[in-house]
CSV table of C-alpha atoms in Angstrom, one decimal:
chain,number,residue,atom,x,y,z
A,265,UNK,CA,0.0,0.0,0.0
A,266,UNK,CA,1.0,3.3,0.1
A,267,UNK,CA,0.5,7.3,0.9
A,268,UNK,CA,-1.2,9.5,-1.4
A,269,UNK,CA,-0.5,13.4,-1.5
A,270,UNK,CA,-2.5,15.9,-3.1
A,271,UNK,CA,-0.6,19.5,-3.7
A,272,UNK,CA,-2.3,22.4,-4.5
A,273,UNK,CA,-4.6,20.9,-6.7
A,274,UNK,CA,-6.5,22.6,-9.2
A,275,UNK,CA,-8.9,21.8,-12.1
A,276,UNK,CA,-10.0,24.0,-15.0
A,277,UNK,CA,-11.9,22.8,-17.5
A,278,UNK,CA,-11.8,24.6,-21.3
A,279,UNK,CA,-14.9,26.3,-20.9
A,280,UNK,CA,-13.5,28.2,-17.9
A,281,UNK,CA,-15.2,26.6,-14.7
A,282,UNK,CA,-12.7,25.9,-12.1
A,283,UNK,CA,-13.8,22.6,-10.2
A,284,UNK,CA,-11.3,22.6,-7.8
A,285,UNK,CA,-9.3,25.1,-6.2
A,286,UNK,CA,-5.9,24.8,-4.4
A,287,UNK,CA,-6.7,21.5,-3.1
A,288,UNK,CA,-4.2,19.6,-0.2
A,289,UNK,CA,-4.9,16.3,1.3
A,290,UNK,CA,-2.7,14.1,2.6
A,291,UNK,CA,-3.5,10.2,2.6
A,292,UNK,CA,-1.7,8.0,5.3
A,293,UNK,CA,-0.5,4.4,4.4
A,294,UNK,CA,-3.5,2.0,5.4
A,295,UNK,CA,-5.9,5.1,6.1
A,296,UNK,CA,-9.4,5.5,5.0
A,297,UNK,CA,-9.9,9.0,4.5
A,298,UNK,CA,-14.1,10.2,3.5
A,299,UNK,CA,-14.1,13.0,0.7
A,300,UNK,CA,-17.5,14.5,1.5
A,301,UNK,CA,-19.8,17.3,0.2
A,302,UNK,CA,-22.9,17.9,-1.2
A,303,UNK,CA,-23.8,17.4,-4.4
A,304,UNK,CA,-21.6,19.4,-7.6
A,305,UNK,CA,-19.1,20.4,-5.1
A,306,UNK,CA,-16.0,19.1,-6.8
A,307,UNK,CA,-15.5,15.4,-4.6
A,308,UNK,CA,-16.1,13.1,-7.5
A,309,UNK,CA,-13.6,15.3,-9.5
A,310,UNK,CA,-10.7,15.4,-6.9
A,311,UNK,CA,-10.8,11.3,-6.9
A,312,UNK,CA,-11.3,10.9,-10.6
A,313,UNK,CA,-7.4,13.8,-10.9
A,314,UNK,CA,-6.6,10.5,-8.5
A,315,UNK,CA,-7.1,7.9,-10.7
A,316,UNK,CA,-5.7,9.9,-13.7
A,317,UNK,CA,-9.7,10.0,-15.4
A,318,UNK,CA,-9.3,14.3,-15.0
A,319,UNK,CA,-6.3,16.0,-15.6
A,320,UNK,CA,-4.3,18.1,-13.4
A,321,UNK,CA,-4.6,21.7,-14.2
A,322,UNK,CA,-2.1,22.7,-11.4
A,323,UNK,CA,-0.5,20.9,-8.6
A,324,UNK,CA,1.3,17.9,-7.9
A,325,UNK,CA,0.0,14.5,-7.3
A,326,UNK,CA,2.0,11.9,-6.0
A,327,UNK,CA,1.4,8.1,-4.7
A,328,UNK,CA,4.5,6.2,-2.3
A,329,UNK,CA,5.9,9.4,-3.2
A,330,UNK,CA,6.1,8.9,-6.8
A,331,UNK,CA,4.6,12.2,-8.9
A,332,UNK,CA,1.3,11.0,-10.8
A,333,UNK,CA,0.9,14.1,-12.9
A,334,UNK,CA,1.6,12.4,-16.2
A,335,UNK,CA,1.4,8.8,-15.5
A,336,UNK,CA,-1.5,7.3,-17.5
A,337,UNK,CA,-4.6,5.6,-15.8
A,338,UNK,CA,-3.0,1.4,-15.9
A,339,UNK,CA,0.1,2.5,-14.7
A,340,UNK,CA,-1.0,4.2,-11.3
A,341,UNK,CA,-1.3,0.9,-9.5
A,342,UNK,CA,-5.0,2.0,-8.4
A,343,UNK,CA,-8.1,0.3,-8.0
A,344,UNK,CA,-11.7,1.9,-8.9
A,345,UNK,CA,-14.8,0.9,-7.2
A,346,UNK,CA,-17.7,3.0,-9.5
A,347,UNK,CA,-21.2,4.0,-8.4
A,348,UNK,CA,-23.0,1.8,-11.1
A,349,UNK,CA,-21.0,-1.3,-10.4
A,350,UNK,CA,-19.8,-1.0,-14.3
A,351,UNK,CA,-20.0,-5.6,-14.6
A,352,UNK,CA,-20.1,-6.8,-18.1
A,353,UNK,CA,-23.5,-8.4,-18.0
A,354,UNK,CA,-22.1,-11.6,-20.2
A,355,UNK,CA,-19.6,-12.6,-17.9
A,356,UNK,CA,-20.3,-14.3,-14.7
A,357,UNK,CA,-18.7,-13.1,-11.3
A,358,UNK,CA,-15.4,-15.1,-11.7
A,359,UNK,CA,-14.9,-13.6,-14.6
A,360,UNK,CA,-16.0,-10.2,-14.0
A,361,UNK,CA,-13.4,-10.1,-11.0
A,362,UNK,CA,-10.5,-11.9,-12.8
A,363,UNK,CA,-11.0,-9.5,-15.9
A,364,UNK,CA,-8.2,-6.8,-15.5
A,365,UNK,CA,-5.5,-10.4,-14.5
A,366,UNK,CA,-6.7,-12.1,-18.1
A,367,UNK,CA,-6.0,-8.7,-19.8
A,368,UNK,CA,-2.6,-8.3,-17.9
A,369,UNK,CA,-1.6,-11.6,-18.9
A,370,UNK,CA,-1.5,-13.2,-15.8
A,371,UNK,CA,-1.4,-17.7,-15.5
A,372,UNK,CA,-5.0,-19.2,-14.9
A,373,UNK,CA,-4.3,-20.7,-12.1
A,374,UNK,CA,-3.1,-17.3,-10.5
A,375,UNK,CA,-6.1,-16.1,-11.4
A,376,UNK,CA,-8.2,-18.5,-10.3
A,377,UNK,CA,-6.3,-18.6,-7.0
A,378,UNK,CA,-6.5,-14.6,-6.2
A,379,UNK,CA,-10.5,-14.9,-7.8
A,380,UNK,CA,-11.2,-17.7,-5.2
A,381,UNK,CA,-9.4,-16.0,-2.3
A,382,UNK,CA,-11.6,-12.8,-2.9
A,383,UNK,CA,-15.0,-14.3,-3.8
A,384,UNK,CA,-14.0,-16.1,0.3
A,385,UNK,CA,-13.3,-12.8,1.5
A,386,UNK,CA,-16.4,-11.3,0.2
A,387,UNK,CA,-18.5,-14.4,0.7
A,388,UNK,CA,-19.4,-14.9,-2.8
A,389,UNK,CA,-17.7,-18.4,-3.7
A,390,UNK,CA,-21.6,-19.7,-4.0
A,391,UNK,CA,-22.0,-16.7,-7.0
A,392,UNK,CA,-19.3,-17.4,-8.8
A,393,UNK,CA,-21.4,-18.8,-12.1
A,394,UNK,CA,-24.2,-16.4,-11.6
A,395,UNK,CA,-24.1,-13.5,-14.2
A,396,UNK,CA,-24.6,-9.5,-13.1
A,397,UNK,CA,-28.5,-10.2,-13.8
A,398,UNK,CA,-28.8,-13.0,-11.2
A,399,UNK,CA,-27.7,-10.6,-8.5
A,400,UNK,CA,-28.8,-8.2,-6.0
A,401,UNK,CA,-27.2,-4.6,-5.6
A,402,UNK,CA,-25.5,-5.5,-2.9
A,403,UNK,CA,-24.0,-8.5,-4.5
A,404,UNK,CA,-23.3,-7.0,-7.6
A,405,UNK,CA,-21.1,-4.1,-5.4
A,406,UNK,CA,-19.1,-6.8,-3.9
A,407,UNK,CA,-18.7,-8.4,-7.6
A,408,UNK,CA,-17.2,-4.8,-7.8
A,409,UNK,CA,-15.1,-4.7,-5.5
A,410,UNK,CA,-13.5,-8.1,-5.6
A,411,UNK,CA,-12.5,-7.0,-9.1
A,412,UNK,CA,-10.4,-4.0,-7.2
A,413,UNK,CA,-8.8,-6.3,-4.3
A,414,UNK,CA,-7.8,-9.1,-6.9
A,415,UNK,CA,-5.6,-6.6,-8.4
A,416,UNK,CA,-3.7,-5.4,-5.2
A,417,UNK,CA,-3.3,-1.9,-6.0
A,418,UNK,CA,-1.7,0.5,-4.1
A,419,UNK,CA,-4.7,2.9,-3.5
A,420,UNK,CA,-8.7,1.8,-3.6
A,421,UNK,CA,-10.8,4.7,-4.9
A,422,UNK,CA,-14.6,5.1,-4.3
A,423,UNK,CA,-16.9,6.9,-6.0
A,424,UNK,CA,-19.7,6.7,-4.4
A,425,UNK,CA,-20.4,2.7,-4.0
A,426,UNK,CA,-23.7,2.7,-2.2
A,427,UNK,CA,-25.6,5.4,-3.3
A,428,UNK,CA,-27.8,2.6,-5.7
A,429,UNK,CA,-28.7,0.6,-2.7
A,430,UNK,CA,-31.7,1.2,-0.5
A,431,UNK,CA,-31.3,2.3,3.1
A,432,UNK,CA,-30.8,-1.0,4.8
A,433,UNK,CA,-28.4,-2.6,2.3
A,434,UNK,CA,-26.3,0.6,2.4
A,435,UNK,CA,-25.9,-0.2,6.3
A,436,UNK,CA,-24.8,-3.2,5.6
A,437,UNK,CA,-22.6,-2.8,2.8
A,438,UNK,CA,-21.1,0.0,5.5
A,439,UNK,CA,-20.0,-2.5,7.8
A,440,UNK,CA,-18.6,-5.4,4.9
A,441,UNK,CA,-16.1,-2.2,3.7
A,442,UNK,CA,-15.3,-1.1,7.3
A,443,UNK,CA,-14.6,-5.0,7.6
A,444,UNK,CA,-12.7,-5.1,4.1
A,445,UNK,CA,-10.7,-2.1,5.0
A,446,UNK,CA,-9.2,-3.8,8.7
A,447,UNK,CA,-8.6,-7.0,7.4
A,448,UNK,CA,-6.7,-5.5,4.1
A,449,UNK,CA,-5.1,-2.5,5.4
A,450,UNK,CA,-5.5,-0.5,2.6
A,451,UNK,CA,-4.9,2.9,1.8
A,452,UNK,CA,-8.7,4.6,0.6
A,453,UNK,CA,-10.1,7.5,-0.7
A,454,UNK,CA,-14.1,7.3,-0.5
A,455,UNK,CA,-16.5,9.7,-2.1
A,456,UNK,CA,-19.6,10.5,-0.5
A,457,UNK,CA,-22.6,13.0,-0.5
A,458,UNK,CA,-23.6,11.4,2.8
A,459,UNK,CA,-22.5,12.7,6.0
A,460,UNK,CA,-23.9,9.5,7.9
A,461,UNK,CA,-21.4,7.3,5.5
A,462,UNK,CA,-18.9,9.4,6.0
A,463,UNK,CA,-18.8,9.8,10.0
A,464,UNK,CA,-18.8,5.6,10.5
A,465,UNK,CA,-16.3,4.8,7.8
A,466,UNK,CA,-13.3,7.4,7.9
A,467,UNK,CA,-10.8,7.4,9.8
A,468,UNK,CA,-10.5,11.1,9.0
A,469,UNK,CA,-12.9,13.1,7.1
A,470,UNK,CA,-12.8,16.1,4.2
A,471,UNK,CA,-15.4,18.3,3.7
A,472,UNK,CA,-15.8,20.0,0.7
A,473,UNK,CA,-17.7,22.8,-0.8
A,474,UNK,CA,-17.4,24.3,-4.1
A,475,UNK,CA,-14.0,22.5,-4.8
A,476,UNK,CA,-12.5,24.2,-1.6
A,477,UNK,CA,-12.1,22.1,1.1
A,478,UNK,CA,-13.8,23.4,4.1
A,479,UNK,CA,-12.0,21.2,6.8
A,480,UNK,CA,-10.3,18.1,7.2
A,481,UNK,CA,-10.3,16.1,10.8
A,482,UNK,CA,-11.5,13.1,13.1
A,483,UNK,CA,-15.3,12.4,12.9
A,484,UNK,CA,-15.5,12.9,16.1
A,485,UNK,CA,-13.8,16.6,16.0
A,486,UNK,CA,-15.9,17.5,13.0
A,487,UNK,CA,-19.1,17.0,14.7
A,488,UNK,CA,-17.5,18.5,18.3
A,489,UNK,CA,-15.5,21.3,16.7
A,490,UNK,CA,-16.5,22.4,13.1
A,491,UNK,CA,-14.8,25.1,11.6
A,492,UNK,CA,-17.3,26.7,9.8
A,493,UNK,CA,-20.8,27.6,9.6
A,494,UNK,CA,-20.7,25.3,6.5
A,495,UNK,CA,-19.7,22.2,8.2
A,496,UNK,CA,-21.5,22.9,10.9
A,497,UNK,CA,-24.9,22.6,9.0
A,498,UNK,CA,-24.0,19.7,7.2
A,499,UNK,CA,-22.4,17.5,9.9
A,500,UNK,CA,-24.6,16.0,11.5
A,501,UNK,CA,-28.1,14.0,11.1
A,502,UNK,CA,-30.1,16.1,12.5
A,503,UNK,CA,-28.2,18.8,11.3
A,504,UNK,CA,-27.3,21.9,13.6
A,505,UNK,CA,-30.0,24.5,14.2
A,506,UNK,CA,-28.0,27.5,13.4
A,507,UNK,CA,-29.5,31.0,14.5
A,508,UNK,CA,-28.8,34.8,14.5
A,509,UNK,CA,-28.5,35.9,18.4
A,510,UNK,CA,-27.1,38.8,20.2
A,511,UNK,CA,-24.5,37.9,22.8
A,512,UNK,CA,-24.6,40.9,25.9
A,513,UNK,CA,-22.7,40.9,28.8
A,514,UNK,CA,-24.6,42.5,31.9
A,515,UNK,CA,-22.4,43.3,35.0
A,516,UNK,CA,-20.0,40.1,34.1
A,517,UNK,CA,-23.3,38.0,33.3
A,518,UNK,CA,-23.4,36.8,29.8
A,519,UNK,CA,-26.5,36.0,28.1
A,520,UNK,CA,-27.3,34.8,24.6
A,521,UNK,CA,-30.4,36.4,23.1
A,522,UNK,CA,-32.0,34.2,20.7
A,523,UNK,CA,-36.1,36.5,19.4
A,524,UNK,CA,-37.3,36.8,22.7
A,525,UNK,CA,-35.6,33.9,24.8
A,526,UNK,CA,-32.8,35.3,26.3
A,527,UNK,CA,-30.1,32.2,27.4
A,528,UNK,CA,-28.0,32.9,30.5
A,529,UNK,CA,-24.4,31.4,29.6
A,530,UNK,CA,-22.4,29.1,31.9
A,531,UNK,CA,-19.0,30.5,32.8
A,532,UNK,CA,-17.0,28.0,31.1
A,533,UNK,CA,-18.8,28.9,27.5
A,534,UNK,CA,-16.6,31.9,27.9
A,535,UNK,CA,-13.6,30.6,29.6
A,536,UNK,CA,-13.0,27.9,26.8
A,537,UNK,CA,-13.9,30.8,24.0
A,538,UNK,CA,-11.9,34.0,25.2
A,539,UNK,CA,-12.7,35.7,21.4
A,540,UNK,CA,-16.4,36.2,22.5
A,541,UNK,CA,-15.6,39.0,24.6
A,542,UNK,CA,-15.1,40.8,21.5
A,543,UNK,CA,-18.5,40.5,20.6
A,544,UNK,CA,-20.4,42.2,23.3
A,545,UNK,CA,-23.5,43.4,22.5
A,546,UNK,CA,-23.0,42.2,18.6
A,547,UNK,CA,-25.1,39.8,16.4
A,548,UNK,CA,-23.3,36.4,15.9
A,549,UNK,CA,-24.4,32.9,14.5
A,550,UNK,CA,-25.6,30.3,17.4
A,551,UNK,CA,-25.2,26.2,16.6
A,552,UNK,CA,-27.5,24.2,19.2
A,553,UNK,CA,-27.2,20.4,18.2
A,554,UNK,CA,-30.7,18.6,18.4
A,555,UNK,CA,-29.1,16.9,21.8
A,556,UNK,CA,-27.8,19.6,23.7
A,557,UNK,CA,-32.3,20.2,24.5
A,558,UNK,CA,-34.5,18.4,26.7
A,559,UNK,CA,-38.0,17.9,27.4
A,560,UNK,CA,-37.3,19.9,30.6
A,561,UNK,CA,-40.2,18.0,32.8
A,562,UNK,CA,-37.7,14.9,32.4
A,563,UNK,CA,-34.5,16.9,33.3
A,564,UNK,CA,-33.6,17.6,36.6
A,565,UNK,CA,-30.8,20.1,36.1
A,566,UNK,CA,-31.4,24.1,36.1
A,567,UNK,CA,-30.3,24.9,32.7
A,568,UNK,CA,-31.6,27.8,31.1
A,569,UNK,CA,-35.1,27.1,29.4
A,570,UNK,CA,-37.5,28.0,26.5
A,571,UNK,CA,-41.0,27.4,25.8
A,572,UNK,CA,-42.0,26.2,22.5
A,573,UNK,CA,-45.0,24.6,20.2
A,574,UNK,CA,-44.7,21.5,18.7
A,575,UNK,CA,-45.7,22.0,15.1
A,576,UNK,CA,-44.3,18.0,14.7
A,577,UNK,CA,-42.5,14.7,16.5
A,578,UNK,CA,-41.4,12.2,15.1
A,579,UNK,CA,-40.9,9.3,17.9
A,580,UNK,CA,-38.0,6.9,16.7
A,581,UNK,CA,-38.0,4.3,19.6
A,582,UNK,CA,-34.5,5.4,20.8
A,583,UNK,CA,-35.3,9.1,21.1
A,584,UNK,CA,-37.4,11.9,19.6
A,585,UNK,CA,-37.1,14.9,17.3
A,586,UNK,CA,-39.2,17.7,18.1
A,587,UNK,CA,-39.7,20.0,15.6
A,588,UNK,CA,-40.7,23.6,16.6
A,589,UNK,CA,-40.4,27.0,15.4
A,590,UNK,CA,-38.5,30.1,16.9
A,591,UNK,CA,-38.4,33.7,16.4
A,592,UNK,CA,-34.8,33.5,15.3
A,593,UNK,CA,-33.6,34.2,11.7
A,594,UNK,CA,-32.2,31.0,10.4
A,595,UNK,CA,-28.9,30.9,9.0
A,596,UNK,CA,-28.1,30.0,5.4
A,597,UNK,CA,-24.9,27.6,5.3
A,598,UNK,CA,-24.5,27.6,1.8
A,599,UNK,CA,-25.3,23.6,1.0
A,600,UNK,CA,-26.8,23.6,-2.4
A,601,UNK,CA,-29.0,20.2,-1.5
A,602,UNK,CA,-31.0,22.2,1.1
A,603,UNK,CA,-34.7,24.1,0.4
A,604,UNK,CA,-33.8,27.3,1.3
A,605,UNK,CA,-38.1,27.7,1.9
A,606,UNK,CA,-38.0,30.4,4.6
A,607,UNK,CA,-41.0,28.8,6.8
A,608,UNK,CA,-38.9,25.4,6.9
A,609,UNK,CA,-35.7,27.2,7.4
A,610,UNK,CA,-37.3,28.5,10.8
A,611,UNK,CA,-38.0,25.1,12.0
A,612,UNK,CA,-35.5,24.0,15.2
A,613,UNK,CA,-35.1,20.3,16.0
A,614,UNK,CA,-34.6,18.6,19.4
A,615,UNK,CA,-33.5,15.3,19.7
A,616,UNK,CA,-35.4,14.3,23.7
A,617,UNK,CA,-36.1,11.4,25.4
A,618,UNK,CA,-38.6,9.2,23.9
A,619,UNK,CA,-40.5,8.8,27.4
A,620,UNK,CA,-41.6,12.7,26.4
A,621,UNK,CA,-45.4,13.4,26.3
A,622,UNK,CA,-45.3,16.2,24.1
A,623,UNK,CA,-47.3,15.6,20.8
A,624,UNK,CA,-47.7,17.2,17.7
A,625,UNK,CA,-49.0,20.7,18.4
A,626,UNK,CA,-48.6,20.6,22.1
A,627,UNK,CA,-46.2,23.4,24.4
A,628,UNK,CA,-43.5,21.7,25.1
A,629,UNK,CA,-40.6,23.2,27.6
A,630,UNK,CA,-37.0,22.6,26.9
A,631,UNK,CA,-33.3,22.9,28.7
A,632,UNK,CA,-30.5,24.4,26.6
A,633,UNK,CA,-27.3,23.1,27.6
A,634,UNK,CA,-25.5,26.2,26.5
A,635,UNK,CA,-21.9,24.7,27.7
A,636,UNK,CA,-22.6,23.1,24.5
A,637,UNK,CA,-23.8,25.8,21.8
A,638,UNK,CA,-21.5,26.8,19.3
A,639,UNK,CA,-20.5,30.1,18.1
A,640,UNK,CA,-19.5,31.6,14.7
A,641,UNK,CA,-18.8,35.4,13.0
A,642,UNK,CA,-21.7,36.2,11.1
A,643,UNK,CA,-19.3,37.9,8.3
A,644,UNK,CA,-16.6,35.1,8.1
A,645,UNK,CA,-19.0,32.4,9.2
A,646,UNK,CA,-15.8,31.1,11.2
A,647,UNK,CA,-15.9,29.5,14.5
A,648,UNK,CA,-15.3,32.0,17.4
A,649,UNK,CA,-12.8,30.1,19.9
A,650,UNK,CA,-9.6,31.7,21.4
């Protein structure tokens, strides 16, 4: 296996649009690293300058720390899995897998060998006479990527593998890579539009928005610590109500003011953000994740409170999502795949306990953990920390 390094990237295509600017990822040996971004936003190109499919405008490219610029598509020692599986329907899954070895050259009984030891590690040695049409869509991606690991390139790329499948399947198919990807070690770059994909596979994450690349970090930091108003929004399932407020500081008390609720702030919110001190008394963009509210007659802790109507809950066994409306100007963050509708836009979600009462156009009261809020400049839609 080995590291892959992306350099200033850029791609310009003749008729002027620029699909990726100044682009700088760096792959570790053996790591999965998630592209992700919503839809247009340059991910599929940035794998496809990988595989050698786009060419470099500007930048350097390099794999074991070879440059890739110029190095055509065979020689790159990379392994595609595509979003339409891309099986030649006449041949039947051993031979669909042990395709690129005949081309290559390579003994039968090679072939058959690193075919068979594949189709074990996928579990389709009972398949291997059935042709494309005799299989389901998650059988026909694992034809797909058997093909890749038979090869023993370098790099996997992934462009999107399970965005054909239906909801249940793509779980699954979730786990068989995350199980792949352990047991082969291999270095992988996976393209996604789905944040939910992205935050159980990667062992790091890139998010990226209009061929820039936003920020690049743990799942785990993304969701905590997101750089942006941008990521913010679309980490996340819920995603992040995000809200104009007015921070004010009243003889060293300092409260967030969100329409009429105003939110008393616990002392550490601004010990562990120092910069907020500069915007006393100024507008600035809230985050409250779904969790950090409660249905505050099952809390027994004296965080600051609002009072809300239930305009719909949705009760998911585990927990439940409360949506409700308050008089707060939502926040565009920019992700093309959302309905900017205004009247949606105002709509908050809380994630609660699913032993609530509240209903479907019932009052409702909920904590705010504000230790947990998040805070960004409404100019530079930045994160305000230290």
């Amino acid at each position: 296996m080995a590291e892959v390094s992306l350099q200033n990237l850029e791609k310009v295509y003749p008729n002027g649009f620029q699909a990726i600017y100044d682009l700088n990822l760096d792959i570790a040996n053996g790591e999965f690293l998630v592209l992700v971004g919503p839809s247009g936003c340059g991910k599929s190109t940035a794998l496809r300058m990988v595989a050698g499919l786009e060419t470099i405008t500007s930048g350097t490219l390099t794999i074991a720390g070879e440059p890739m610029n110029d190095v055509e598509p065979k020689d790159r020692n990379v392994a595609m899995v595509f979003q339409n599986y891309a099986l030649y329907p006449h041949l039947d899954v051993a031979r669909n897998i042990g395709f690129a070895l005949r081309l290559s050259g390579m003994p039968k009984a090679e072939i058959e060998t690193k075919v068979g030891e594949a189709a074990r590690i996928l579990e389709l040695e009972s398949l291997l006479h059935n042709k494309p049409a005799q299989l389901s869509g998650g059988q026909r991606q694992r034809v797909a990527m058997g093909r890749a690991i038979v090869r023993d390139p370098a790099v996997f790329l992934m462009d999107e593998p399970l965005s054909n499948l239906d909801a249940k399947l793509r779980v699954q198919m979730r786990a068989e890579i995350a199980r792949l990807h352990r047991r082969l070690a291999a270095t992988t770059l996976y393209v996604t539009h789905d944040q939910v994909e992205a935050m159980t596979m990667g062992d790091r994450v890139a998010v990226i928005k209009d061929g820039v690349l936003q920020q690049t970090d743990e799942p785990s930091a993304l969701y905590d610590s997101p750089d942006n108003v941008f990521v913010a929004g679309f980490i996340g399932a819920p995603a992040m109500n995000l809200r104009r407020g007015h921070l004010r500081s009243v003889d060293g008390d300092w409260t967030i003011q969100l329409g009429h609720n105003r939110l008393p702030l616990a002392d550490s919110v601004l010990t562990e953000r120092p910069a907020l001190a500069g915007y006393d008394g100024a507008e600035l963009v809230v985050g409250i994740r779904p969790e950090a509210m409660e249905d505050a007659s099952l809390s027994d802790n004296n965080a600051p409170r609002i009072v809300v109507d239930a305009e719909l809950t949705e009760a998911l066994g585990s927990d439940m999502l409360v949506h409700f409306h308050l008089d707060a100007a939502a926040v565009d963050t920019g992700d093309p795949d959302v309905l900017d509708d205004l009247e949606d836009a105002a709509l908050m979600i809380a994630r609660v306990d699913p032993r609530s009462p509240v209903r479907s156009g019932s009052r409702i009261e909920l904590t705010v953990d504000t230790k947990r809020l998040h805070f960004f400049d409404p100019k530079t839609n930045l994160a305000i920390r230290s």
